[in-house]
Amino acid sequence: MNISIIIPTFNRLVILNKILTNLNRQLENFKNEVIICDSFSNDGTRELFNGSNKLFKNLDIIYKHNISNNLSAKRNKGIMLSKYNNLILLDDDCIPLENFV
């Protein structure tokens, strides 16, 4: 199965790291992309993705900035950027359980 997971975020570095850690465990056998739509967070969120391939080796992470800090606009941008038909919209304060995917 091919999955695109869209996560709009703003200044949620600690929780976002937990979300990606859980997704990394679950998506080992899936073709996936995780689209992070940020609005210029100032908590180190962008820096998390400089080494993302090492931390989250099972995830194809795409990091994009959105000019507006608007949740709907970020979701829509993620949907437009997604390459797979199976979409999961995940908020940046929801840590997925072990069997989420």
Short mmCIF file of N, CA and C in Angstrom, two decimals:
data_model
loop_
_atom_site.label_atom_id
_atom_site.label_comp_id
_atom_site.label_asym_id
_atom_site.label_seq_id
_atom_site.Cartn_x
_atom_site.Cartn_y
_atom_site.Cartn_z
N MET A 1 0.84 -1.18 0.00
CA MET A 1 0.00 0.00 0.00
C MET A 1 0.89 1.24 0.00
N ASN A 2 0.47 2.26 -0.71
CA ASN A 2 1.16 3.54 -0.78
C ASN A 2 0.39 4.56 0.04
N ILE A 3 1.09 5.28 0.90
CA ILE A 3 0.43 6.20 1.82
C ILE A 3 1.14 7.55 1.82
N SER A 4 0.34 8.62 1.76
CA SER A 4 0.84 9.97 1.99
C SER A 4 0.25 10.45 3.32
N ILE A 5 1.13 10.84 4.23
CA ILE A 5 0.70 11.36 5.53
C ILE A 5 1.04 12.84 5.56
N ILE A 6 0.04 13.65 5.85
CA ILE A 6 0.19 15.09 5.84
C ILE A 6 0.07 15.60 7.27
N ILE A 7 1.10 16.33 7.71
CA ILE A 7 1.12 16.85 9.07
C ILE A 7 1.38 18.36 9.02
N PRO A 8 0.34 19.17 9.22
CA PRO A 8 0.56 20.60 9.38
C PRO A 8 1.14 20.86 10.77
N THR A 9 2.10 21.76 10.88
CA THR A 9 2.73 21.98 12.18
C THR A 9 3.16 23.42 12.36
N PHE A 10 3.35 23.78 13.62
CA PHE A 10 3.94 25.07 14.00
C PHE A 10 4.44 24.95 15.43
N ASN A 11 5.74 25.04 15.61
CA ASN A 11 6.39 25.02 16.93
C ASN A 11 5.98 23.83 17.78
N ARG A 12 6.04 22.64 17.23
CA ARG A 12 5.72 21.41 17.97
C ARG A 12 6.85 20.39 17.82
N LEU A 13 8.07 20.83 17.93
CA LEU A 13 9.24 19.98 17.68
C LEU A 13 9.22 18.69 18.49
N VAL A 14 8.98 18.77 19.79
CA VAL A 14 9.07 17.59 20.65
C VAL A 14 7.99 16.57 20.27
N ILE A 15 6.76 17.03 20.10
CA ILE A 15 5.67 16.11 19.75
C ILE A 15 5.85 15.59 18.32
N LEU A 16 6.28 16.44 17.41
CA LEU A 16 6.50 16.01 16.03
C LEU A 16 7.56 14.91 15.96
N ASN A 17 8.58 15.02 16.76
CA ASN A 17 9.61 13.98 16.81
C ASN A 17 9.01 12.66 17.29
N LYS A 18 8.12 12.69 18.27
CA LYS A 18 7.46 11.48 18.76
C LYS A 18 6.54 10.89 17.68
N ILE A 19 5.83 11.74 16.98
CA ILE A 19 4.94 11.29 15.90
C ILE A 19 5.75 10.55 14.84
N LEU A 20 6.84 11.16 14.40
CA LEU A 20 7.65 10.57 13.34
C LEU A 20 8.34 9.29 13.81
N THR A 21 8.71 9.23 15.07
CA THR A 21 9.31 8.01 15.61
C THR A 21 8.31 6.86 15.55
N ASN A 22 7.07 7.12 15.94
CA ASN A 22 6.04 6.08 15.89
C ASN A 22 5.71 5.68 14.45
N LEU A 23 5.61 6.65 13.56
CA LEU A 23 5.33 6.34 12.16
C LEU A 23 6.48 5.55 11.54
N ASN A 24 7.71 5.88 11.91
CA ASN A 24 8.87 5.19 11.38
C ASN A 24 8.81 3.69 11.70
N ARG A 25 8.33 3.36 12.87
CA ARG A 25 8.19 1.95 13.26
C ARG A 25 7.09 1.25 12.45
N GLN A 26 6.02 1.98 12.17
CA GLN A 26 4.84 1.37 11.54
C GLN A 26 4.94 1.27 10.03
N LEU A 27 5.71 2.11 9.41
CA LEU A 27 5.71 2.20 7.95
C LEU A 27 6.90 1.50 7.29
N GLU A 28 7.49 0.58 8.00
CA GLU A 28 8.66 -0.13 7.49
C GLU A 28 8.35 -0.86 6.19
N ASN A 29 7.15 -1.40 6.04
CA ASN A 29 6.80 -2.20 4.86
C ASN A 29 5.86 -1.49 3.90
N PHE A 30 5.77 -0.18 4.00
CA PHE A 30 4.88 0.60 3.14
C PHE A 30 5.70 1.58 2.31
N LYS A 31 5.25 1.81 1.09
CA LYS A 31 5.76 2.96 0.34
C LYS A 31 5.04 4.15 0.92
N ASN A 32 5.78 5.16 1.33
CA ASN A 32 5.14 6.28 2.01
C ASN A 32 5.87 7.57 1.74
N GLU A 33 5.16 8.62 2.05
CA GLU A 33 5.75 9.94 2.13
C GLU A 33 5.06 10.64 3.30
N VAL A 34 5.83 11.39 4.04
CA VAL A 34 5.29 12.19 5.13
C VAL A 34 5.58 13.64 4.77
N ILE A 35 4.51 14.38 4.57
CA ILE A 35 4.63 15.78 4.15
C ILE A 35 4.40 16.66 5.38
N ILE A 36 5.46 17.36 5.78
CA ILE A 36 5.40 18.26 6.92
C ILE A 36 5.21 19.66 6.36
N CYS A 37 4.07 20.29 6.69
CA CYS A 37 3.78 21.65 6.23
C CYS A 37 3.91 22.58 7.43
N ASP A 38 4.96 23.36 7.44
CA ASP A 38 5.32 24.22 8.55
C ASP A 38 5.11 25.69 8.18
N SER A 39 5.07 26.54 9.18
CA SER A 39 4.96 27.98 8.95
C SER A 39 6.09 28.71 9.66
N PHE A 40 7.32 28.36 9.29
CA PHE A 40 8.51 29.00 9.83
C PHE A 40 8.58 28.89 11.35
N SER A 41 8.45 27.68 11.85
CA SER A 41 8.59 27.45 13.29
C SER A 41 9.96 27.94 13.75
N ASN A 42 10.02 28.40 14.99
CA ASN A 42 11.28 28.90 15.53
C ASN A 42 11.77 28.05 16.71
N ASP A 43 11.33 26.79 16.76
CA ASP A 43 11.71 25.89 17.86
C ASP A 43 12.68 24.80 17.43
N GLY A 44 13.24 24.90 16.24
CA GLY A 44 14.17 23.89 15.75
C GLY A 44 13.51 22.84 14.87
N THR A 45 12.26 23.03 14.52
CA THR A 45 11.55 22.05 13.69
C THR A 45 12.27 21.83 12.37
N ARG A 46 12.65 22.89 11.70
CA ARG A 46 13.31 22.75 10.40
C ARG A 46 14.62 21.98 10.53
N GLU A 47 15.36 22.23 11.58
CA GLU A 47 16.64 21.57 11.77
C GLU A 47 16.48 20.06 11.98
N LEU A 48 15.32 19.64 12.49
CA LEU A 48 15.06 18.22 12.68
C LEU A 48 15.20 17.46 11.37
N PHE A 49 14.89 18.09 10.26
CA PHE A 49 14.87 17.40 8.97
C PHE A 49 16.20 17.48 8.22
N ASN A 50 17.16 18.19 8.75
CA ASN A 50 18.49 18.19 8.14
C ASN A 50 19.11 16.79 8.18
N GLY A 51 18.83 16.04 9.25
CA GLY A 51 19.35 14.68 9.37
C GLY A 51 18.25 13.65 9.42
N SER A 52 17.09 13.96 8.86
CA SER A 52 15.91 13.10 8.99
C SER A 52 16.11 11.71 8.40
N ASN A 53 16.91 11.58 7.35
CA ASN A 53 17.11 10.26 6.75
C ASN A 53 17.80 9.32 7.73
N LYS A 54 18.62 9.84 8.60
CA LYS A 54 19.30 9.00 9.58
C LYS A 54 18.37 8.64 10.72
N LEU A 55 17.54 9.58 11.14
CA LEU A 55 16.65 9.34 12.27
C LEU A 55 15.43 8.51 11.89
N PHE A 56 14.89 8.77 10.72
CA PHE A 56 13.63 8.15 10.29
C PHE A 56 13.84 7.45 8.95
N LYS A 57 14.60 6.38 8.95
CA LYS A 57 15.03 5.74 7.71
C LYS A 57 13.89 5.10 6.93
N ASN A 58 12.74 4.82 7.57
CA ASN A 58 11.61 4.21 6.87
C ASN A 58 10.64 5.23 6.30
N LEU A 59 10.94 6.51 6.50
CA LEU A 59 10.03 7.56 6.05
C LEU A 59 10.65 8.38 4.94
N ASP A 60 9.85 8.68 3.93
CA ASP A 60 10.24 9.62 2.88
C ASP A 60 9.64 10.96 3.29
N ILE A 61 10.44 11.80 3.95
CA ILE A 61 9.93 13.05 4.53
C ILE A 61 10.13 14.20 3.55
N ILE A 62 9.05 14.94 3.35
CA ILE A 62 9.07 16.15 2.52
C ILE A 62 8.71 17.30 3.45
N TYR A 63 9.59 18.28 3.54
CA TYR A 63 9.38 19.42 4.45
C TYR A 63 9.12 20.67 3.62
N LYS A 64 7.98 21.29 3.83
CA LYS A 64 7.60 22.48 3.07
C LYS A 64 7.17 23.60 4.00
N HIS A 65 7.51 24.81 3.60
CA HIS A 65 7.04 25.99 4.34
C HIS A 65 5.74 26.47 3.74
N ASN A 66 4.88 26.99 4.58
CA ASN A 66 3.65 27.63 4.14
C ASN A 66 3.70 29.05 4.68
N ILE A 67 3.47 30.02 3.84
CA ILE A 67 3.57 31.42 4.25
C ILE A 67 2.57 31.73 5.37
N SER A 68 1.37 31.24 5.23
CA SER A 68 0.33 31.49 6.21
C SER A 68 0.32 30.40 7.27
N ASN A 69 0.18 30.81 8.53
CA ASN A 69 0.06 29.83 9.61
C ASN A 69 -1.41 29.48 9.78
N ASN A 70 -1.96 28.87 8.75
CA ASN A 70 -3.37 28.51 8.70
C ASN A 70 -3.47 27.00 8.50
N LEU A 71 -4.15 26.33 9.43
CA LEU A 71 -4.23 24.87 9.41
C LEU A 71 -4.80 24.35 8.10
N SER A 72 -5.89 24.93 7.63
CA SER A 72 -6.52 24.46 6.39
C SER A 72 -5.60 24.65 5.18
N ALA A 73 -4.92 25.78 5.13
CA ALA A 73 -4.01 26.06 4.02
C ALA A 73 -2.86 25.06 4.01
N LYS A 74 -2.35 24.71 5.19
CA LYS A 74 -1.26 23.74 5.27
C LYS A 74 -1.75 22.35 4.84
N ARG A 75 -2.94 21.97 5.27
CA ARG A 75 -3.48 20.67 4.84
C ARG A 75 -3.66 20.63 3.33
N ASN A 76 -4.23 21.69 2.78
CA ASN A 76 -4.46 21.74 1.34
C ASN A 76 -3.14 21.67 0.57
N LYS A 77 -2.12 22.35 1.07
CA LYS A 77 -0.82 22.31 0.41
C LYS A 77 -0.27 20.88 0.43
N GLY A 78 -0.39 20.21 1.57
CA GLY A 78 0.06 18.83 1.68
C GLY A 78 -0.67 17.91 0.73
N ILE A 79 -1.97 18.10 0.60
CA ILE A 79 -2.78 17.29 -0.31
C ILE A 79 -2.32 17.52 -1.75
N MET A 80 -2.08 18.78 -2.12
CA MET A 80 -1.64 19.09 -3.48
C MET A 80 -0.27 18.49 -3.78
N LEU A 81 0.59 18.40 -2.77
CA LEU A 81 1.94 17.87 -2.97
C LEU A 81 2.01 16.34 -2.93
N SER A 82 0.97 15.71 -2.41
CA SER A 82 1.01 14.25 -2.22
C SER A 82 1.03 13.52 -3.55
N LYS A 83 1.76 12.40 -3.57
CA LYS A 83 1.84 11.62 -4.81
C LYS A 83 1.03 10.34 -4.73
N TYR A 84 0.53 9.99 -3.55
CA TYR A 84 -0.25 8.76 -3.39
C TYR A 84 -1.73 9.09 -3.16
N ASN A 85 -2.59 8.15 -3.53
CA ASN A 85 -4.04 8.35 -3.39
C ASN A 85 -4.55 8.10 -1.97
N ASN A 86 -3.82 7.31 -1.19
CA ASN A 86 -4.23 7.05 0.19
C ASN A 86 -3.64 8.14 1.08
N LEU A 87 -4.51 8.98 1.62
CA LEU A 87 -4.06 10.11 2.43
C LEU A 87 -4.44 9.92 3.88
N ILE A 88 -3.53 10.30 4.76
CA ILE A 88 -3.81 10.38 6.18
C ILE A 88 -3.48 11.80 6.60
N LEU A 89 -4.46 12.49 7.15
CA LEU A 89 -4.25 13.84 7.69
C LEU A 89 -4.07 13.69 9.19
N LEU A 90 -2.91 14.09 9.67
CA LEU A 90 -2.56 13.89 11.07
C LEU A 90 -2.17 15.24 11.67
N ASP A 91 -2.78 15.60 12.79
CA ASP A 91 -2.43 16.85 13.45
C ASP A 91 -1.12 16.71 14.21
N ASP A 92 -0.48 17.84 14.47
CA ASP A 92 0.84 17.82 15.10
C ASP A 92 0.79 17.64 16.61
N ASP A 93 -0.38 17.38 17.15
CA ASP A 93 -0.48 17.09 18.58
C ASP A 93 -1.08 15.71 18.83
N CYS A 94 -1.12 14.88 17.79
CA CYS A 94 -1.69 13.53 17.89
C CYS A 94 -0.59 12.50 17.63
N ILE A 95 -0.16 11.83 18.67
CA ILE A 95 0.86 10.80 18.53
C ILE A 95 0.16 9.48 18.20
N PRO A 96 0.45 8.90 17.04
CA PRO A 96 -0.25 7.68 16.63
C PRO A 96 0.12 6.48 17.50
N LEU A 97 -0.87 5.68 17.82
CA LEU A 97 -0.65 4.45 18.57
C LEU A 97 0.08 3.44 17.69
N GLU A 98 0.53 2.35 18.28
CA GLU A 98 1.32 1.34 17.56
C GLU A 98 0.63 0.76 16.34
N ASN A 99 -0.69 0.63 16.37
CA ASN A 99 -1.42 0.03 15.25
C ASN A 99 -2.20 1.06 14.43
N PHE A 100 -1.78 2.30 14.46
CA PHE A 100 -2.49 3.38 13.78
C PHE A 100 -2.58 3.14 12.27
N VAL A 101 -1.47 2.85 11.65
CA VAL A 101 -1.46 2.66 10.20
C VAL A 101 -1.96 1.27 9.88
#
